[in-house]
PDB file of C-alpha atoms in Angstrom:
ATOM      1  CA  UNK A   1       5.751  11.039  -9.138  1.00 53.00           C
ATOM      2  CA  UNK A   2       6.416   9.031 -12.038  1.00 59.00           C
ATOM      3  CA  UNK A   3       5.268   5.453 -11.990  1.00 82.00           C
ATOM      4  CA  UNK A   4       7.496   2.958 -11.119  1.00 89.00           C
ATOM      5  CA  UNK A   5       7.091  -0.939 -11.819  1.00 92.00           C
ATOM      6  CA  UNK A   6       8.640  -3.711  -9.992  1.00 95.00           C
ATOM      7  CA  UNK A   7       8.423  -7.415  -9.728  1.00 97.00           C
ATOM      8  CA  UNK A   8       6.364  -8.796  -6.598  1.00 95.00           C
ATOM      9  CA  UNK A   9       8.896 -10.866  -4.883  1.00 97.00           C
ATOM     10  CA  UNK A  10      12.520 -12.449  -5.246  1.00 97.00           C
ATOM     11  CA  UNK A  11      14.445 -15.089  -3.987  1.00 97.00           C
ATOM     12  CA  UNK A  12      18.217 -15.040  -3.460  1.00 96.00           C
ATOM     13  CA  UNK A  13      20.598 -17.506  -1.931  1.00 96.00           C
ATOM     14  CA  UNK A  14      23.229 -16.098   0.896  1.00 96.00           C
ATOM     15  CA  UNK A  15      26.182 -14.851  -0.177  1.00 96.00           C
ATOM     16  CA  UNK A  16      25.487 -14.514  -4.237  1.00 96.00           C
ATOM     17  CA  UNK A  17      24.528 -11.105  -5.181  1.00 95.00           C
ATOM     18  CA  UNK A  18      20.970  -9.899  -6.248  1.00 97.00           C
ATOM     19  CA  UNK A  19      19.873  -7.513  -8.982  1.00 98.00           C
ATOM     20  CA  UNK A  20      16.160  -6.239  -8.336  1.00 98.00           C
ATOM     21  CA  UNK A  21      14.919  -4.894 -11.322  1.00 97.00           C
ATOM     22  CA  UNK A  22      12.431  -1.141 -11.631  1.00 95.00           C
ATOM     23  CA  UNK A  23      10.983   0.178 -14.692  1.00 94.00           C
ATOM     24  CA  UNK A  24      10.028   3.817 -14.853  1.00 88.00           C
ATOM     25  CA  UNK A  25       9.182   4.630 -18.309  1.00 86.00           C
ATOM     26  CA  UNK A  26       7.778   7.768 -17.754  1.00 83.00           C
ATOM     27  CA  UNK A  27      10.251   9.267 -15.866  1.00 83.00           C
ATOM     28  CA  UNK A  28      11.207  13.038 -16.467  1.00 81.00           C
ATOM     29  CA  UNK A  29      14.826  14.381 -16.990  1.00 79.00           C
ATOM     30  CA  UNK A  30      14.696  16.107 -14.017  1.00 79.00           C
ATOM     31  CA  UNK A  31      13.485  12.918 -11.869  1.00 83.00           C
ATOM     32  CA  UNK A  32      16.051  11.092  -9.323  1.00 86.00           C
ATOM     33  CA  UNK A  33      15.478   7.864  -8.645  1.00 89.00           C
ATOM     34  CA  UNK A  34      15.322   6.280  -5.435  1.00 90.00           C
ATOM     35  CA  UNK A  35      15.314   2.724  -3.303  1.00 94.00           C
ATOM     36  CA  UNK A  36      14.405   2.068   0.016  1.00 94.00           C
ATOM     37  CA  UNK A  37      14.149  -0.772   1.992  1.00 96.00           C
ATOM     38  CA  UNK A  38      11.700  -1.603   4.936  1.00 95.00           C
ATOM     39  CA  UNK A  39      12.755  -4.664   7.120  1.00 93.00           C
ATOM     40  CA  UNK A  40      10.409  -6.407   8.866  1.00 87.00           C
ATOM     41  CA  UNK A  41       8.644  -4.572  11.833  1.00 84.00           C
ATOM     42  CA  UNK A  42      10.792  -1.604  11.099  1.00 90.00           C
ATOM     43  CA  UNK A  43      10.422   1.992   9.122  1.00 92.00           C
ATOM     44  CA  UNK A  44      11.483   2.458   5.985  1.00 93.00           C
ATOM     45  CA  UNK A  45      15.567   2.769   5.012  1.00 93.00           C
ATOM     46  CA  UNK A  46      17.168   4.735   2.500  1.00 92.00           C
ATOM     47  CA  UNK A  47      19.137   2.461   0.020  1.00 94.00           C
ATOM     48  CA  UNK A  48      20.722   5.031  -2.592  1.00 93.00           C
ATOM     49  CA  UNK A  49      19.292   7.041  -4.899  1.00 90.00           C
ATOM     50  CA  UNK A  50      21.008   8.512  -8.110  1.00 89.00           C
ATOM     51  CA  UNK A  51      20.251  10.221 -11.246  1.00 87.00           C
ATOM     52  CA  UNK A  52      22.114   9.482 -14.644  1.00 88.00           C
ATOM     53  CA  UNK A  53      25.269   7.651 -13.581  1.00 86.00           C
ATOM     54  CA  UNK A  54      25.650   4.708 -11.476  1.00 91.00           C
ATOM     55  CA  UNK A  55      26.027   4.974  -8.251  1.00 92.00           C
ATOM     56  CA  UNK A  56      27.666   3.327  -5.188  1.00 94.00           C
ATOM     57  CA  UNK A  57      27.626   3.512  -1.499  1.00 91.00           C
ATOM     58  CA  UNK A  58      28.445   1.213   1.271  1.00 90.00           C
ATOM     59  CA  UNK A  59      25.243  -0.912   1.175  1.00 90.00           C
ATOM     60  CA  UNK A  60      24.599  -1.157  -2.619  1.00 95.00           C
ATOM     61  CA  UNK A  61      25.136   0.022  -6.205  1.00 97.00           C
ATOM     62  CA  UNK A  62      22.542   1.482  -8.584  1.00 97.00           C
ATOM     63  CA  UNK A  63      22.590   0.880 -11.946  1.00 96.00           C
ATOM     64  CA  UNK A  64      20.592   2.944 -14.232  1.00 94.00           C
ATOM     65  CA  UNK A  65      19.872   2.195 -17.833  1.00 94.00           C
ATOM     66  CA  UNK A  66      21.301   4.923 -20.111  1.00 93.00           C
ATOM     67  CA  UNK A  67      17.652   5.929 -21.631  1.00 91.00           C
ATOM     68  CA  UNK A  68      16.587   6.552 -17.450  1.00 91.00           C
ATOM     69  CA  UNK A  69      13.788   4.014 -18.233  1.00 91.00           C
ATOM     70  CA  UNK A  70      14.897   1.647 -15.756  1.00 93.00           C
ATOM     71  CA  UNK A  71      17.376   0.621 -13.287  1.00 95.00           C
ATOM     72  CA  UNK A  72      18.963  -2.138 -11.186  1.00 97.00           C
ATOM     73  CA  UNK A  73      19.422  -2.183  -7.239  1.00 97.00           C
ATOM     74  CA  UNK A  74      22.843  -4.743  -6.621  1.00 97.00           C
ATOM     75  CA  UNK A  75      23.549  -6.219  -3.568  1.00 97.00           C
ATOM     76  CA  UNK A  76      26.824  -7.868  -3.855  1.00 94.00           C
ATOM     77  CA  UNK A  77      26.542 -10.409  -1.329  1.00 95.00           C
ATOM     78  CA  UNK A  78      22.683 -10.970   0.165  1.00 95.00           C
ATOM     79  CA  UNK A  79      22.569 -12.079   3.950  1.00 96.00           C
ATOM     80  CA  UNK A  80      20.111 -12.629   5.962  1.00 96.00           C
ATOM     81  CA  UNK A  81      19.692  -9.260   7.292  1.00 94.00           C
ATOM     82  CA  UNK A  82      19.056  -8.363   3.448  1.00 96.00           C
ATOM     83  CA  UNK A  83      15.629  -9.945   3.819  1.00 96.00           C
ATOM     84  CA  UNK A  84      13.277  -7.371   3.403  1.00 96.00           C
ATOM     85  CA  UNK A  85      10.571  -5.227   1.077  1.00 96.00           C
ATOM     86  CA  UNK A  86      12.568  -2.838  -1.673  1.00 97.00           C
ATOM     87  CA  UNK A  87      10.917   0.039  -2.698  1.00 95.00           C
ATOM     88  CA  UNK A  88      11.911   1.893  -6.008  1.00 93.00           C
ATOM     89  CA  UNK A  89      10.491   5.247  -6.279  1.00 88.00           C
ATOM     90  CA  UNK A  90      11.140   7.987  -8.756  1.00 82.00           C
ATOM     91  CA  UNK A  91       9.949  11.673  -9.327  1.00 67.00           C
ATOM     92  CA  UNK A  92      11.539  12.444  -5.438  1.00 52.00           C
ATOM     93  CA  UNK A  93      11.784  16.368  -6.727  1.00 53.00           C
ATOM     94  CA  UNK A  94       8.055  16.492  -5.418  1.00 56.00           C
ATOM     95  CA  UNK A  95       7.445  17.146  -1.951  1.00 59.00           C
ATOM     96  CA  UNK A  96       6.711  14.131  -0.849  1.00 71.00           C
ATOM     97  CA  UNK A  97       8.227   9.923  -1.478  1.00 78.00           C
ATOM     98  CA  UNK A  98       4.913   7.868  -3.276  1.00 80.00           C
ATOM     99  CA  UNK A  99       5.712   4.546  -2.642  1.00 85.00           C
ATOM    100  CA  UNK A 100       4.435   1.209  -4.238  1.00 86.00           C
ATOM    101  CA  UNK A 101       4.183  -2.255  -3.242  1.00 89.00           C
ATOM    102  CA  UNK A 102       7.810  -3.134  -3.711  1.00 94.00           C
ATOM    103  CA  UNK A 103      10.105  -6.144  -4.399  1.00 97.00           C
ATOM    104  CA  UNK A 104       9.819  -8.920  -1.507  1.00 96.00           C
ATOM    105  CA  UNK A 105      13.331  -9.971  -1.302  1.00 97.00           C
ATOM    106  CA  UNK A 106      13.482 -13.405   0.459  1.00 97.00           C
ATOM    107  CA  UNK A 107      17.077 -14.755   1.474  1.00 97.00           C
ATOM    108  CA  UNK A 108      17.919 -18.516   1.529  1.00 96.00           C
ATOM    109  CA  UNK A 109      20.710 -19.801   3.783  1.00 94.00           C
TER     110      UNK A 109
ATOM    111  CA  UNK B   1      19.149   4.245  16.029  1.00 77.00           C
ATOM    112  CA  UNK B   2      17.790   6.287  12.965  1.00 76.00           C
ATOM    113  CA  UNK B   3      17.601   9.551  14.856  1.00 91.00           C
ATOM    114  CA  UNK B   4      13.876  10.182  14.619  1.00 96.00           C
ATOM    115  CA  UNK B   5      11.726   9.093  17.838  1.00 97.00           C
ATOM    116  CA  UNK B   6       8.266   8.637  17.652  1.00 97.00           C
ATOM    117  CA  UNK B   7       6.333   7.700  21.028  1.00 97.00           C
ATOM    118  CA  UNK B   8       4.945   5.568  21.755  1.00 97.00           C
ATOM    119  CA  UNK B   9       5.585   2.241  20.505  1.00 97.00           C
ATOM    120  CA  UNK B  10       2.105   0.672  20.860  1.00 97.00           C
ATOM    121  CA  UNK B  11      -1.155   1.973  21.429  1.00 97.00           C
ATOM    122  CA  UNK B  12      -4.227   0.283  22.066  1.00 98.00           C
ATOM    123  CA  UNK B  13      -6.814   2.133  21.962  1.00 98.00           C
ATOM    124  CA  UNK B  14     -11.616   1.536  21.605  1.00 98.00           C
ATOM    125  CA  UNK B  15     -13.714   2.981  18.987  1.00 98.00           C
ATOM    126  CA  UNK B  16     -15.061   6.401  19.363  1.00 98.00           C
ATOM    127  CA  UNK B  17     -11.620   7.457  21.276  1.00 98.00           C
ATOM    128  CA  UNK B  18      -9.046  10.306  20.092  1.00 98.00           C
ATOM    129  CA  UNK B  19      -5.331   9.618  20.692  1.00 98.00           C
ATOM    130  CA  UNK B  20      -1.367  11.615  19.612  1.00 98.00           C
ATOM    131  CA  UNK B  21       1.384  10.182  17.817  1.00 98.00           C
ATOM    132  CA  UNK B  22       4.391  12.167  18.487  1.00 98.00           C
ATOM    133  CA  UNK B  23       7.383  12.500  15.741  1.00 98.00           C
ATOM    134  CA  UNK B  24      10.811  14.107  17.263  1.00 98.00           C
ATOM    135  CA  UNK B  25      12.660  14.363  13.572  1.00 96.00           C
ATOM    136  CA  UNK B  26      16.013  14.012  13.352  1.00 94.00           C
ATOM    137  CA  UNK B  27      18.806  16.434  14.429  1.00 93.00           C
ATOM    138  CA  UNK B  28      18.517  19.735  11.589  1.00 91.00           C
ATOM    139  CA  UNK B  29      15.768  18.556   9.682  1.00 93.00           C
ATOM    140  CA  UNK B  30      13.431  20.479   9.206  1.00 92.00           C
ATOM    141  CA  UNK B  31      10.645  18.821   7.442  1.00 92.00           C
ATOM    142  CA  UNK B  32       8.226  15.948   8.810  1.00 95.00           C
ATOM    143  CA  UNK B  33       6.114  13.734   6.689  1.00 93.00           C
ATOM    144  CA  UNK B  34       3.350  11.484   8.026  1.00 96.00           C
ATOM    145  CA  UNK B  35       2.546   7.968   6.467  1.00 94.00           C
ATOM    146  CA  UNK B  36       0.199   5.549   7.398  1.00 95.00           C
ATOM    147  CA  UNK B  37       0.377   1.598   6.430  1.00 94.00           C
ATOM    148  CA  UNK B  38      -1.656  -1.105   6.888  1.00 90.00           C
ATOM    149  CA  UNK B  39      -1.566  -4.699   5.933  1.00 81.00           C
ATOM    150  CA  UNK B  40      -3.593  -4.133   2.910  1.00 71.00           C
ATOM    151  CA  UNK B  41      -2.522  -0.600   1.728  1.00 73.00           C
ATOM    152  CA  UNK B  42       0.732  -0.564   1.921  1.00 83.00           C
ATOM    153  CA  UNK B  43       2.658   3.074   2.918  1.00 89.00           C
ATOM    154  CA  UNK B  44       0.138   5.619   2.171  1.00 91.00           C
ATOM    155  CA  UNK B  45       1.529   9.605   2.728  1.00 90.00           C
ATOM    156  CA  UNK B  46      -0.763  11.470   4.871  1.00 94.00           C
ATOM    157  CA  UNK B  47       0.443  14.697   5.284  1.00 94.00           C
ATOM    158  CA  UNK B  48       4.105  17.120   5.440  1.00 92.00           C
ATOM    159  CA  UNK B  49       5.175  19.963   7.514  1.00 94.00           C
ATOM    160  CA  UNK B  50       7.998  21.833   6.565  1.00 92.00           C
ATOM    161  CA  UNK B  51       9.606  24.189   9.619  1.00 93.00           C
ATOM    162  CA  UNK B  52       6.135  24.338  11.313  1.00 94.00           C
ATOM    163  CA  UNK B  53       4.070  24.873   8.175  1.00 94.00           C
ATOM    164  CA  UNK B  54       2.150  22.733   6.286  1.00 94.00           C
ATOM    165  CA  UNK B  55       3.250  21.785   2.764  1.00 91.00           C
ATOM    166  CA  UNK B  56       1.179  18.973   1.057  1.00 89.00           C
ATOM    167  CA  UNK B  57      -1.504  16.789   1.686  1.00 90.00           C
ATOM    168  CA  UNK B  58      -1.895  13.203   1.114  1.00 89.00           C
ATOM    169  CA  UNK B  59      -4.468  10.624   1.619  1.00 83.00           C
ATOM    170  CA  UNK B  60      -5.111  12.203   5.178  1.00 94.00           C
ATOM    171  CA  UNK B  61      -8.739  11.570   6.767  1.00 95.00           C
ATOM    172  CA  UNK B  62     -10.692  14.690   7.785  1.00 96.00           C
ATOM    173  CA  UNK B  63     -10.800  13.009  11.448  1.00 97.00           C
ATOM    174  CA  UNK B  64      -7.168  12.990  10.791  1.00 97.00           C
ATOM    175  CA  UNK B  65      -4.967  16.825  11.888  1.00 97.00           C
ATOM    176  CA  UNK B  66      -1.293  17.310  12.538  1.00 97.00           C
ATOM    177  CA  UNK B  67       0.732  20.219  13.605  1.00 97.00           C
ATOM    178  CA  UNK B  68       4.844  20.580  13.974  1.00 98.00           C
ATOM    179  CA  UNK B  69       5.937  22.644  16.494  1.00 97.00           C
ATOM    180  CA  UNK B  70       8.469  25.485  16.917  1.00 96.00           C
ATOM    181  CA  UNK B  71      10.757  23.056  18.613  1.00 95.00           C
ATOM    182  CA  UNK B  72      10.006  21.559  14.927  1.00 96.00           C
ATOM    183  CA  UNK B  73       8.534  17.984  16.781  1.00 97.00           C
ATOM    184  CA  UNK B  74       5.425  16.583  15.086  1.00 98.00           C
ATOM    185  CA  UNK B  75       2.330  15.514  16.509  1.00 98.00           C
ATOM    186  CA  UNK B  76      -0.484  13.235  14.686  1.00 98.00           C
ATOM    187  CA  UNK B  77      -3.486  13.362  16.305  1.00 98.00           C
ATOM    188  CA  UNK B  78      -6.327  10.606  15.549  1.00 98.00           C
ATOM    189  CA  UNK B  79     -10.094  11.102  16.334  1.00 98.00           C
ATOM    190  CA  UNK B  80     -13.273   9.301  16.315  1.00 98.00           C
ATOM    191  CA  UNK B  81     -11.149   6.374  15.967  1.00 98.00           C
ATOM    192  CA  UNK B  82     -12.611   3.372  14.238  1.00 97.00           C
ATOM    193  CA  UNK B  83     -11.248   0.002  13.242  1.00 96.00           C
ATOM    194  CA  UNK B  84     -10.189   0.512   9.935  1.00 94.00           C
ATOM    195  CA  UNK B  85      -7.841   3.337  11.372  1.00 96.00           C
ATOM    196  CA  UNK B  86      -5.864   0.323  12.977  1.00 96.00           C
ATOM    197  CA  UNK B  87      -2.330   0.618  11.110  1.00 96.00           C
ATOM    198  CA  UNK B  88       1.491   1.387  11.747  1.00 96.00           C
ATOM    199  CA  UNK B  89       2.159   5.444  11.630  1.00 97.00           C
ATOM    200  CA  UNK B  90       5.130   6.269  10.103  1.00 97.00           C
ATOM    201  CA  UNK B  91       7.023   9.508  10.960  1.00 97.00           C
ATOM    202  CA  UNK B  92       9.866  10.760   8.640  1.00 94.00           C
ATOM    203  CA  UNK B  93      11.980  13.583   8.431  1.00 94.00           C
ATOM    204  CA  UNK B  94      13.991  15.473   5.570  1.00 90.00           C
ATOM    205  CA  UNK B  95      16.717  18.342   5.529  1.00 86.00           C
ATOM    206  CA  UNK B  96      14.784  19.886   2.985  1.00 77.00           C
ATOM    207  CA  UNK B  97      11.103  20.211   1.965  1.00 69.00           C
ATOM    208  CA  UNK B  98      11.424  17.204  -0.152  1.00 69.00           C
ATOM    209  CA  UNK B  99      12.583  14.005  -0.538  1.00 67.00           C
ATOM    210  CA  UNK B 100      15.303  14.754  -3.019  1.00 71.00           C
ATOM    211  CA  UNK B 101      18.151  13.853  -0.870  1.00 73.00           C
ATOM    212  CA  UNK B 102      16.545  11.012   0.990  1.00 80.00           C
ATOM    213  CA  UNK B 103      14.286  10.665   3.961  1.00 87.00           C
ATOM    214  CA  UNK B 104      15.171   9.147   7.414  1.00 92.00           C
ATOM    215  CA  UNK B 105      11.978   7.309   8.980  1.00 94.00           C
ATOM    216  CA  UNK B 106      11.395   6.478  12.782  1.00 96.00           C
ATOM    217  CA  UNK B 107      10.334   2.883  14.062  1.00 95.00           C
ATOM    218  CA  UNK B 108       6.696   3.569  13.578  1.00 96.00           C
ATOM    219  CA  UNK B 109       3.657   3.446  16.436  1.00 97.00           C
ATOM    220  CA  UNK B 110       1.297   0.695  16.371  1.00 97.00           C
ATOM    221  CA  UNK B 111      -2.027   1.447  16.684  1.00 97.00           C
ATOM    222  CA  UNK B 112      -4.529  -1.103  17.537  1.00 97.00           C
ATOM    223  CA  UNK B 113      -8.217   0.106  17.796  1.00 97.00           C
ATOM    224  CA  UNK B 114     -10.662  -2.958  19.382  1.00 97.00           C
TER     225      UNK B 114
END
């Protein structure tokens, strides 16, 4: 899996949205990338995951740079329940997700 | 409600002992992965089965086996236990034999060894 790199922790007030940055420089042409998000005391959730266009589903949009070096995970409006570890992971053609240490998003009321 | 069930919940559990985590995937997948993740390791991938064969190996002790079965559940199975094996163990489970188009995880087992 290609690395990815992201930044340790975050802070983002309720209600504004939050873009959580990932690099992946050496990611292939062929390699999707991928966010997940683990809340505390719970397994890990799949986010969204896209390849060369941005994508969007009902919980976020991905944004990925147009060289595939790095990409952006929005949340439109952070709550609460948003609180959690995001994991950005690229290179999911192999058999199995690497994951790093992730983004610790912390939500202020 | 993800749709995979692992059992049980907790486990507590001496040194020396042997115990089995049990992984039901989700509904038509037919792959099961195996992670591990402690407080200062974050999620480490142990091992995959993909419709009751094995298809890679992780970071997965030799004390350490799994199987899936033809009912394509999971089981872990944990021996010579020691502290250090203390952790949350992750089951997930995949359409497909990888993660391409996303992986749904269980709730996890926590397994205390004293």
């Amino acid at each position: 899996d290609a690395k990815t790199t992201q930044p340790n922790s975050m802070e983002s007030n309720e209600e504004e949205p939050v873009h959580l940055p990932c690099n992946h420089s050496t990611i292939s042409g062929t390699d999707y990338i991928h966010w997940y998000r683990q809340l505390p005391s719970q397994g890990p959730e799949y986010v969204i995951h896209g390849l060369t266009s941005n994508v969007n589903n009902r919980m976020a949009s991905l944004a990925i740079a147009e060289d595939r070096k790095s990409s952006t995970l929005i949340l439109h409006r952070a709550t609460l329940r948003d609180a959690a570890v995001y994991y950005c992971i690229s290179g999911a053609g192999s058999y199995q997700l690497t994951f790093g240490k992730g983004t610790k998003l912390s939500v202020i009321p | 409600d993800s749709g995979v069930t692992q059992t049980p919940k907790h486990l507590i559990t001496a040194t020396g002992q042997r115990v089995t985590l049990r992984c039901s995937p989700r509904s038509g997948d037919l792959s099961v992965y195996w992670y591990q993740q402690s407080l200062d390791q974050g999620l480490q991938f142990l091992i995959q089965y993909y419709n009751g064969e094995e298809r890679a190996k992780g970071n997965i002790l030799e004390r350490f086996s799994a199987q899936q079965f033809p009912d394509l559940h999971s089981e872990l199975n944990l021996s010579s236990l020691e502290l250090g094996d203390s952790a949350l163990y992750f089951c997930a489970s995949s359409l497909v034999g990888t993660g391409l188009y996303g992986y749904t995880f269980g709730s996890g087992t926590r397994l205390t060894v004293v």
